[in-house]
CSV table of C-alpha atoms and ligand atoms in Angstrom, one decimal:
chain,number,residue,atom,x,y,z
D,1,MET,CA,-126.4,118.6,208.7
D,2,ALA,CA,-126.0,115.7,211.0
D,3,ALA,CA,-125.2,113.5,208.0
D,4,THR,CA,-122.5,115.9,206.9
D,5,VAL,CA,-120.9,115.9,210.3
D,6,VAL,CA,-120.9,112.1,210.4
D,7,SER,CA,-119.3,111.9,207.0
D,8,LEU,CA,-116.7,114.5,207.9
D,9,LEU,CA,-115.9,112.6,211.0
D,10,LEU,CA,-115.6,109.4,209.1
D,11,LEU,CA,-113.4,111.1,206.5
D,12,THR,CA,-111.1,112.5,209.2
D,13,SER,CA,-110.8,109.2,211.0
D,14,SER,CA,-110.1,107.3,207.8
D,15,LEU,CA,-107.4,109.9,206.9
D,16,TRP,CA,-106.0,109.5,210.4
D,17,MET,CA,-106.0,105.7,210.0
D,18,ALA,CA,-104.3,106.0,206.6
D,19,GLU,CA,-101.6,108.1,208.0
D,20,GLN,CA,-100.8,105.8,210.9
D,21,PRO,CA,-97.5,104.2,210.1
D,22,PRO,CA,-97.7,100.4,210.3
D,23,PRO,CA,-96.5,98.8,213.5
D,24,ALA,CA,-93.0,97.6,213.6
D,25,LEU,CA,-92.2,93.9,213.5
D,26,LYS,CA,-89.2,94.4,215.8
D,27,ASP,CA,-91.5,95.9,218.4
D,28,ALA,CA,-94.2,93.2,218.0
D,29,PHE,CA,-91.6,90.5,218.7
D,30,LYS,CA,-89.6,92.3,221.4
D,31,GLY,CA,-88.9,89.8,224.2
D,32,SER,CA,-89.6,86.8,221.8
D,33,PHE,CA,-86.9,86.9,219.2
D,34,LEU,CA,-85.0,89.2,216.9
D,35,ILE,CA,-86.6,90.0,213.5
D,36,GLY,CA,-84.1,90.3,210.7
D,37,ALA,CA,-83.8,90.8,206.9
D,38,ALA,CA,-81.1,90.0,204.4
D,39,LEU,CA,-79.9,93.2,202.8
D,40,ASN,CA,-78.5,94.1,199.4
D,41,PRO,CA,-76.1,97.1,198.8
D,42,GLY,CA,-78.9,99.5,197.8
D,43,GLU,CA,-80.5,99.0,201.2
D,44,PHE,CA,-77.5,99.2,203.5
D,45,THR,CA,-75.8,102.1,201.6
D,46,GLU,CA,-79.2,103.8,201.8
D,47,ARG,CA,-79.1,104.5,198.0
D,48,ASN,CA,-82.5,102.9,198.1
D,49,VAL,CA,-83.9,105.5,200.5
D,50,ARG,CA,-87.4,104.0,200.7
D,51,ASP,CA,-86.2,100.4,201.6
D,52,ALA,CA,-83.5,101.6,203.9
D,53,ALA,CA,-86.1,103.5,205.9
D,54,LEU,CA,-88.3,100.3,205.9
D,55,VAL,CA,-85.3,98.3,207.2
D,56,LYS,CA,-84.6,100.8,210.0
D,57,GLY,CA,-88.2,101.0,211.0
D,58,GLN,CA,-89.0,97.3,211.0
D,59,PHE,CA,-85.9,95.1,211.8
D,60,ASP,CA,-83.4,94.7,214.6
D,61,SER,CA,-81.1,92.2,212.9
D,62,ILE,CA,-79.5,92.2,209.5
D,63,SER,CA,-77.8,89.6,207.2
D,64,PRO,CA,-75.7,90.3,204.1
D,65,GLU,CA,-77.5,88.7,201.1
D,66,ASN,CA,-74.2,88.4,199.2
D,67,VAL,CA,-71.5,90.8,200.2
D,68,LEU,CA,-69.7,88.6,202.8
D,69,LYS,CA,-69.6,85.5,200.6
D,70,TRP,CA,-66.2,84.4,199.6
D,71,GLN,CA,-66.5,85.4,195.9
D,72,SER,CA,-67.5,89.0,196.9
D,73,VAL,CA,-65.0,89.6,199.7
D,74,HIS,CA,-62.0,87.6,198.6
D,75,PRO,CA,-62.2,87.3,194.8
D,76,ALA,CA,-58.5,86.5,194.1
D,77,PRO,CA,-55.9,84.8,196.3
D,78,ASP,CA,-54.1,88.1,197.2
D,79,ARG,CA,-57.1,90.4,197.0
D,80,TYR,CA,-59.8,91.2,199.5
D,81,ASP,CA,-62.5,93.6,198.8
D,82,PHE,CA,-64.2,95.0,201.9
D,83,ASP,CA,-65.8,98.0,200.4
D,84,LEU,CA,-69.4,96.8,200.6
D,85,SER,CA,-69.0,94.6,203.6
D,86,ASP,CA,-67.6,97.5,205.6
D,87,GLN,CA,-70.6,99.6,204.7
D,88,TYR,CA,-72.9,96.7,205.6
D,89,VAL,CA,-71.4,96.3,209.1
D,90,ALA,CA,-71.4,100.1,209.6
D,91,PHE,CA,-75.1,100.4,208.8
D,92,GLY,CA,-75.9,97.7,211.4
D,93,GLU,CA,-73.8,99.4,214.0
D,94,LYS,CA,-75.2,102.9,213.3
D,95,ASN,CA,-78.7,101.5,213.8
D,96,HIS,CA,-78.0,99.3,216.8
D,97,MET,CA,-78.8,96.1,215.0
D,98,PHE,CA,-77.7,92.6,215.5
D,99,VAL,CA,-75.2,92.0,212.7
D,100,VAL,CA,-75.0,88.6,211.0
D,101,GLY,CA,-72.1,87.3,208.9
D,102,HIS,CA,-72.9,85.0,206.0
D,103,THR,CA,-71.1,82.8,205.1
D,104,LEU,CA,-67.5,81.5,205.6
D,105,VAL,CA,-67.4,78.0,204.2
D,106,TRP,CA,-69.7,77.0,201.4
D,107,HIS,CA,-69.4,75.2,198.0
D,108,GLN,CA,-71.3,77.9,196.2
D,109,GLN,CA,-70.3,81.5,195.5
D,110,THR,CA,-66.7,80.5,196.3
D,111,PRO,CA,-64.2,81.1,193.5
D,112,LYS,CA,-62.6,78.0,191.8
D,113,TRP,CA,-59.1,79.2,192.6
D,114,VAL,CA,-59.8,78.3,196.3
D,115,PHE,CA,-59.7,74.6,195.4
D,116,GLU,CA,-57.1,74.6,192.6
D,117,ASP,CA,-53.4,75.0,192.1
D,118,ALA,CA,-51.9,77.1,189.3
D,119,LYS,CA,-52.4,74.3,186.8
D,120,GLY,CA,-56.0,73.8,187.7
D,121,ASN,CA,-55.5,70.6,189.6
D,122,PRO,CA,-57.1,70.1,193.0
D,123,VAL,CA,-54.9,71.5,195.8
D,124,ASP,CA,-53.5,69.3,198.5
D,125,ARG,CA,-54.9,69.2,202.0
D,126,GLU,CA,-52.4,71.5,203.6
D,127,THR,CA,-52.9,74.2,201.0
D,128,LEU,CA,-56.7,74.2,201.3
D,129,LEU,CA,-56.6,74.3,205.1
D,130,LYS,CA,-54.2,77.2,205.0
D,131,ARG,CA,-56.5,79.1,202.6
D,132,MET,CA,-59.5,78.4,204.8
D,133,GLN,CA,-57.6,79.6,207.9
D,134,GLU,CA,-56.3,82.7,206.3
D,135,HIS,CA,-59.7,83.6,204.9
D,136,ILE,CA,-61.5,83.1,208.2
D,137,GLN,CA,-58.9,84.9,210.2
D,138,THR,CA,-58.9,87.8,207.8
D,139,VAL,CA,-62.7,88.2,207.4
D,140,VAL,CA,-63.9,87.3,211.0
D,141,GLY,CA,-60.8,89.1,212.5
D,142,ARG,CA,-61.7,92.3,210.6
D,143,TYR,CA,-65.1,92.5,212.2
D,144,LYS,CA,-64.2,91.0,215.6
D,145,GLY,CA,-66.7,92.3,218.2
D,146,ARG,CA,-68.8,93.9,215.4
D,147,VAL,CA,-70.4,91.0,213.6
D,148,ASN,CA,-72.3,89.2,216.3
D,149,SER,CA,-73.0,85.9,214.7
D,150,TRP,CA,-71.5,83.9,211.8
D,151,ASP,CA,-72.9,81.2,209.5
D,152,VAL,CA,-69.6,79.3,209.6
D,153,VAL,CA,-70.5,76.4,207.4
D,154,ASN,CA,-73.4,76.5,204.9
D,155,GLU,CA,-75.2,73.5,203.4
D,156,ALA,CA,-72.8,70.7,204.1
D,157,LEU,CA,-75.6,68.0,204.0
D,158,ASN,CA,-77.3,66.0,201.3
D,159,GLU,CA,-81.1,65.4,201.5
D,160,ASP,CA,-80.5,61.9,203.0
D,161,GLY,CA,-78.5,63.4,205.8
D,162,THR,CA,-75.0,62.3,204.6
D,163,LEU,CA,-72.2,64.8,204.1
D,164,ARG,CA,-72.2,66.4,200.7
D,165,GLN,CA,-69.2,65.7,198.5
D,166,THR,CA,-68.1,69.3,198.0
D,167,PRO,CA,-64.5,70.2,197.2
D,168,TRP,CA,-64.1,71.0,201.0
D,169,MET,CA,-65.2,67.5,201.8
D,170,LYS,CA,-63.2,65.8,199.0
D,171,ILE,CA,-60.0,67.5,199.9
D,172,LEU,CA,-60.2,67.8,203.7
D,173,GLY,CA,-62.7,65.1,204.8
D,174,GLU,CA,-65.1,65.7,207.7
D,175,GLU,CA,-62.4,67.6,209.5
D,176,TYR,CA,-63.2,70.7,207.4
D,177,LEU,CA,-66.2,71.4,209.6
D,178,VAL,CA,-64.1,71.1,212.8
D,179,LYS,CA,-61.5,73.4,211.4
D,180,ALA,CA,-63.9,76.0,210.1
D,181,PHE,CA,-65.5,76.4,213.5
D,182,GLU,CA,-62.2,76.4,215.3
D,183,PHE,CA,-60.7,79.1,213.1
D,184,ALA,CA,-63.8,81.3,213.5
D,185,HIS,CA,-63.7,80.9,217.2
D,186,GLU,CA,-60.0,81.8,217.4
D,187,ALA,CA,-60.7,84.9,215.3
D,188,ASP,CA,-63.6,86.1,217.5
D,189,PRO,CA,-64.1,84.1,220.6
D,190,LYS,CA,-67.3,86.0,221.5
D,191,ALA,CA,-69.2,85.6,218.2
D,192,ASP,CA,-72.1,83.1,217.9
D,193,LEU,CA,-71.1,80.4,215.3
D,194,GLN,CA,-73.8,78.4,213.5
D,195,TYR,CA,-74.3,75.6,211.1
D,196,ASN,CA,-76.8,76.7,208.5
D,197,ASP,CA,-78.8,74.7,206.0
D,198,TYR,CA,-82.1,74.3,204.1
D,199,SER,CA,-84.7,71.5,204.3
D,200,LEU,CA,-83.7,70.6,207.8
D,201,GLU,CA,-87.5,70.1,208.4
D,202,ASN,CA,-87.2,66.8,206.4
D,203,GLU,CA,-86.6,64.0,208.8
D,204,ALA,CA,-83.5,62.4,207.1
D,205,LYS,CA,-81.7,65.6,206.7
D,206,ARG,CA,-82.7,66.7,210.2
D,207,ASN,CA,-81.3,63.5,211.6
D,208,GLY,CA,-78.1,64.0,209.7
D,209,ALA,CA,-77.7,67.5,211.1
D,210,ILE,CA,-78.4,66.4,214.6
D,211,HIS,CA,-75.7,63.7,214.3
D,212,LEU,CA,-73.3,66.3,212.9
D,213,ILE,CA,-73.9,68.9,215.6
D,214,LYS,CA,-73.7,66.2,218.4
D,215,THR,CA,-70.5,64.8,217.0
D,216,LEU,CA,-68.9,68.3,216.7
D,217,ARG,CA,-70.0,69.3,220.2
D,218,ALA,CA,-68.8,66.1,221.7
D,219,GLN,CA,-65.3,66.9,220.3
D,220,GLY,CA,-65.5,70.4,221.9
D,221,VAL,CA,-66.0,72.2,218.6
D,222,PRO,CA,-67.5,75.6,219.2
D,223,VAL,CA,-70.8,75.3,217.4
D,224,THR,CA,-73.3,77.5,219.2
D,225,GLY,CA,-76.3,77.4,216.9
D,226,VAL,CA,-78.2,75.9,214.1
D,227,GLY,CA,-79.8,78.0,211.3
D,228,LEU,CA,-82.9,76.7,209.6
D,229,GLN,CA,-82.8,78.6,206.3
D,230,GLY,CA,-86.6,78.6,206.0
D,231,HIS,CA,-87.0,78.6,202.3
D,232,TYR,CA,-90.6,77.4,202.4
D,233,GLY,CA,-93.4,76.8,200.0
D,234,MET,CA,-97.2,77.2,200.5
D,235,GLU,CA,-97.5,73.7,201.7
D,236,TRP,CA,-94.1,72.3,202.5
D,237,PRO,CA,-93.0,72.0,205.2
D,238,SER,CA,-96.0,71.3,207.5
D,239,VAL,CA,-96.1,73.3,210.7
D,240,ASP,CA,-95.6,70.0,212.5
D,241,GLN,CA,-92.3,69.4,210.6
D,242,VAL,CA,-91.1,72.9,211.5
D,243,ASP,CA,-92.2,72.4,215.1
D,244,ALA,CA,-90.4,69.0,215.3
D,245,ALA,CA,-87.2,70.4,213.8
D,246,ILE,CA,-87.0,73.4,216.2
D,247,SER,CA,-87.7,71.1,219.2
D,248,ALA,CA,-85.0,68.6,218.1
D,249,PHE,CA,-82.3,71.2,217.6
D,250,ALA,CA,-83.2,73.1,220.8
D,251,LYS,CA,-82.8,69.8,222.7
D,252,LEU,CA,-79.1,69.7,221.7
D,253,GLY,CA,-78.6,72.8,223.8
D,254,VAL,CA,-77.7,75.1,220.9
D,255,LYS,CA,-79.4,78.3,219.8
D,256,VAL,CA,-81.9,77.8,217.0
D,257,MET,CA,-82.8,80.4,214.4
D,258,ILE,CA,-84.7,80.9,211.2
D,259,THR,CA,-82.1,82.5,209.0
D,260,GLU,CA,-83.5,82.9,205.4
D,261,LEU,CA,-87.3,82.9,205.6
D,262,ASP,CA,-89.5,83.3,202.5
D,263,VAL,CA,-92.6,81.5,201.1
D,264,ASP,CA,-92.5,80.7,197.4
D,265,VAL,CA,-96.0,81.2,196.0
D,266,LEU,CA,-95.2,80.0,192.5
D,267,PRO,CA,-95.7,76.6,191.0
D,268,SER,CA,-92.7,74.4,191.5
D,269,ALA,CA,-90.3,74.5,188.5
D,270,MET,CA,-88.6,71.4,189.5
D,271,GLN,CA,-90.9,69.0,187.7
D,272,TYR,CA,-90.1,70.8,184.4
D,273,HIS,CA,-86.4,70.4,184.7
D,274,ALA,CA,-86.3,67.5,182.3
D,275,ALA,CA,-88.4,69.3,179.7
D,276,ASP,CA,-86.7,70.2,176.4
D,277,ILE,CA,-86.4,73.8,175.3
D,278,SER,CA,-89.3,73.9,172.9
D,279,ALA,CA,-91.6,72.6,175.6
D,280,ASN,CA,-90.2,75.1,178.0
D,281,LEU,CA,-91.3,78.0,175.9
D,282,GLU,CA,-94.9,76.8,176.1
D,283,LEU,CA,-94.6,76.0,179.8
D,284,ARG,CA,-93.0,79.2,180.8
D,285,PRO,CA,-96.2,81.3,181.4
D,286,LYS,CA,-97.5,78.4,183.5
D,287,LEU,CA,-94.5,78.9,185.8
D,288,ASN,CA,-95.2,82.6,186.1
D,289,PRO,CA,-99.0,82.8,186.7
D,290,TYR,CA,-99.1,86.0,188.7
D,291,ALA,CA,-97.0,88.3,186.5
D,292,ASN,CA,-99.8,90.9,186.6
D,293,GLY,CA,-100.6,90.7,190.3
D,294,LEU,CA,-101.4,88.2,193.1
D,295,PRO,CA,-105.1,87.1,193.2
D,296,ASP,CA,-106.7,88.0,196.5
D,297,SER,CA,-107.3,84.3,197.3
D,298,VAL,CA,-103.6,83.5,197.1
D,299,GLN,CA,-102.8,86.7,199.1
D,300,GLN,CA,-105.1,85.4,201.8
D,301,THR,CA,-103.6,81.9,201.7
D,302,LEU,CA,-100.1,83.4,202.0
D,303,ALA,CA,-101.3,85.4,205.0
D,304,ARG,CA,-102.6,82.3,206.7
D,305,ARG,CA,-99.4,80.4,205.9
D,306,TYR,CA,-97.4,83.1,207.6
D,307,ALA,CA,-99.7,83.2,210.6
D,308,ASP,CA,-99.3,79.4,211.0
D,309,LEU,CA,-95.5,79.6,210.7
D,310,PHE,CA,-95.2,82.4,213.2
D,311,GLY,CA,-97.6,80.5,215.5
D,312,VAL,CA,-94.9,77.8,215.6
D,313,PHE,CA,-92.1,80.3,216.0
D,314,LEU,CA,-93.8,82.0,218.9
D,315,LYS,CA,-94.5,78.7,220.6
D,316,HIS,CA,-90.7,78.3,220.6
D,317,ARG,CA,-89.8,81.8,221.8
D,318,GLY,CA,-87.0,81.3,224.3
D,319,GLU,CA,-85.5,78.6,222.0
D,320,LEU,CA,-85.6,80.6,218.8
D,321,THR,CA,-83.3,83.6,219.0
D,322,ARG,CA,-84.0,85.2,215.6
D,323,VAL,CA,-86.3,85.0,212.6
D,324,THR,CA,-84.7,86.6,209.5
D,325,PHE,CA,-86.4,87.1,206.2
D,326,TRP,CA,-84.4,86.6,203.0
D,327,GLY,CA,-85.0,90.0,201.6
D,328,VAL,CA,-87.1,93.1,202.4
D,329,THR,CA,-89.7,93.6,199.7
D,330,ASP,CA,-91.1,91.2,197.0
D,331,ALA,CA,-89.2,93.2,194.4
D,332,SER,CA,-85.8,92.4,195.9
D,333,SER,CA,-86.4,88.7,196.6
D,334,TRP,CA,-84.0,86.2,195.0
D,335,LEU,CA,-87.1,84.0,194.3
D,336,ASN,CA,-87.9,86.3,191.3
D,337,ASN,CA,-84.9,84.7,189.6
D,338,TRP,CA,-84.4,81.3,191.1
D,339,PRO,CA,-84.8,78.6,190.0
D,340,VAL,CA,-86.3,80.2,187.0
D,341,ARG,CA,-85.1,83.7,185.9
D,342,GLY,CA,-87.5,86.6,185.4
D,343,ARG,CA,-90.6,85.4,187.4
D,344,THR,CA,-92.8,87.6,189.6
D,345,ASN,CA,-92.9,86.1,193.1
D,346,TYR,CA,-94.5,87.3,196.3
D,347,PRO,CA,-92.6,85.6,199.1
D,348,LEU,CA,-92.1,88.4,201.7
D,349,LEU,CA,-94.2,90.7,204.0
D,350,PHE,CA,-93.8,93.9,202.0
D,351,ASP,CA,-95.0,94.4,198.4
D,352,ARG,CA,-93.1,95.8,195.5
D,353,GLU,CA,-94.0,99.3,196.6
D,354,GLY,CA,-92.7,98.6,200.1
D,355,ARG,CA,-96.2,98.5,201.6
D,356,PRO,CA,-97.2,95.9,204.2
D,357,LYS,CA,-99.2,93.0,202.8
D,358,PRO,CA,-102.0,91.0,204.4
D,359,ALA,CA,-99.2,88.5,205.5
D,360,PHE,CA,-97.6,91.4,207.4
D,361,ASP,CA,-100.9,92.0,209.3
D,362,ALA,CA,-101.2,88.3,210.0
D,363,VAL,CA,-97.7,88.1,211.5
D,364,ILE,CA,-98.3,91.2,213.7
D,365,LYS,CA,-101.6,89.7,214.8
D,366,ALA,CA,-99.9,86.4,215.7
D,367,ALA,CA,-97.5,88.4,217.8
D,368,SER,CA,-100.1,90.3,219.7
D,369,GLU,CA,-102.2,87.2,220.3
D,370,ALA,CA,-99.2,85.5,221.7
D,371,SER,CA,-98.3,88.4,224.0
D,372,ALA,CA,-101.9,88.6,225.2
D,373,GLY,CA,-101.8,84.9,226.1
D,374,LYS,CA,-98.4,85.2,227.8
M,1,XIL,C1,-78.8,83.7,197.3
M,1,XIL,C2,-78.9,85.2,197.0
M,1,XIL,O1,-80.1,85.7,197.6
M,1,XIL,C3,-78.8,85.5,195.6
M,1,XIL,O2,-78.8,86.9,195.3
M,1,XIL,C4,-77.6,84.9,195.0
M,1,XIL,O3,-77.6,85.1,193.6
M,1,XIL,C5,-77.5,83.4,195.3
M,1,XIL,O4,-77.6,83.2,196.7
M,1,XIL,N1,-79.2,79.8,200.6
M,1,XIL,C6,-78.2,80.7,201.1
M,1,XIL,C7,-78.1,82.1,200.5
M,1,XIL,O5,-77.5,80.4,202.0
M,1,XIL,O6,-76.8,82.6,200.5
M,1,XIL,C8,-78.7,82.1,199.1
M,1,XIL,O7,-78.7,83.5,198.7
M,1,XIL,C9,-80.1,81.5,199.0
M,1,XIL,C10,-80.0,80.1,199.4
């Protein structure tokens, strides 16, 4: 009898535990920084009911994965398409979220016509500046007071810290950065305006970015923040590199944020880039080792990796204003298709069924330990 009662009690309590919804990231980090996710149309139109609910429950900031990029919003010289971006912004407003705009000036996902004349030759300086101004005025102006923060220039730097020779740079020179921020500021004087890039944890690139931000700010250019994209691996960058990068940018007096966080658990494909196609067929399974599930040991390593990263982020609460994940669940991550198409990756905190992973628990634990130590 007693045994039955005990087992009944155990059963009820485990049922009760199973029914407890997971804690919310946005609550765990309240007072430290905003917690965001990049959304695709299924999520912000709520066609994907499950993941839309997850977003509303967990995050207080959103970024548009693709719908505000030039090629999406302004596909032809005389045509803007705001259908999806309007729905994205409305979703954020309806749910009282911090709404990010991404991105205004980039060399990727920008149509070729932007840089070319009718004959396909590079446009002159004046034409390109006018196109940039018109684009920024139209897009930022449309969402004035509604998009809180814009990634104004994306990925302007090479790995050695010099400025990348993009069409923007080739036609306009360094001034393109100045102008992009000035046009954005004119269109919405209250919006946060950031420079956003990846691998800023590497010293040479970090120093290039510091030089760039200092030079711009010394000229009075309205750069208010730096976004570290945060496309990380299991080992790179070290927590010390992340720590040093956040400290270095915070010292410049700008807001620092992690804008596109994910942790790639798959073997690096880069070393196989030079392989010929026949070798590639053989190597392909090697590049996709967890197609049938993530081994528990790797799952635990990922959880520890996330705990370490959030340990550094929490150390910098007050300097870091936001940590945004580049996606919601592992199923929707771009890392399933980049740099190799069709892999099975596990870079985020929610699994393919939208369930919290051990990495989620580790991040929540890091937050509660930090608030206990406050
Ligand atoms: C990626 C998107 O996630 C993909 O869907 C798209 O095909 C390519 O771009 N750095 C950025 C993001 O600033 O805009 C990129 O997003 C990922 C790398």
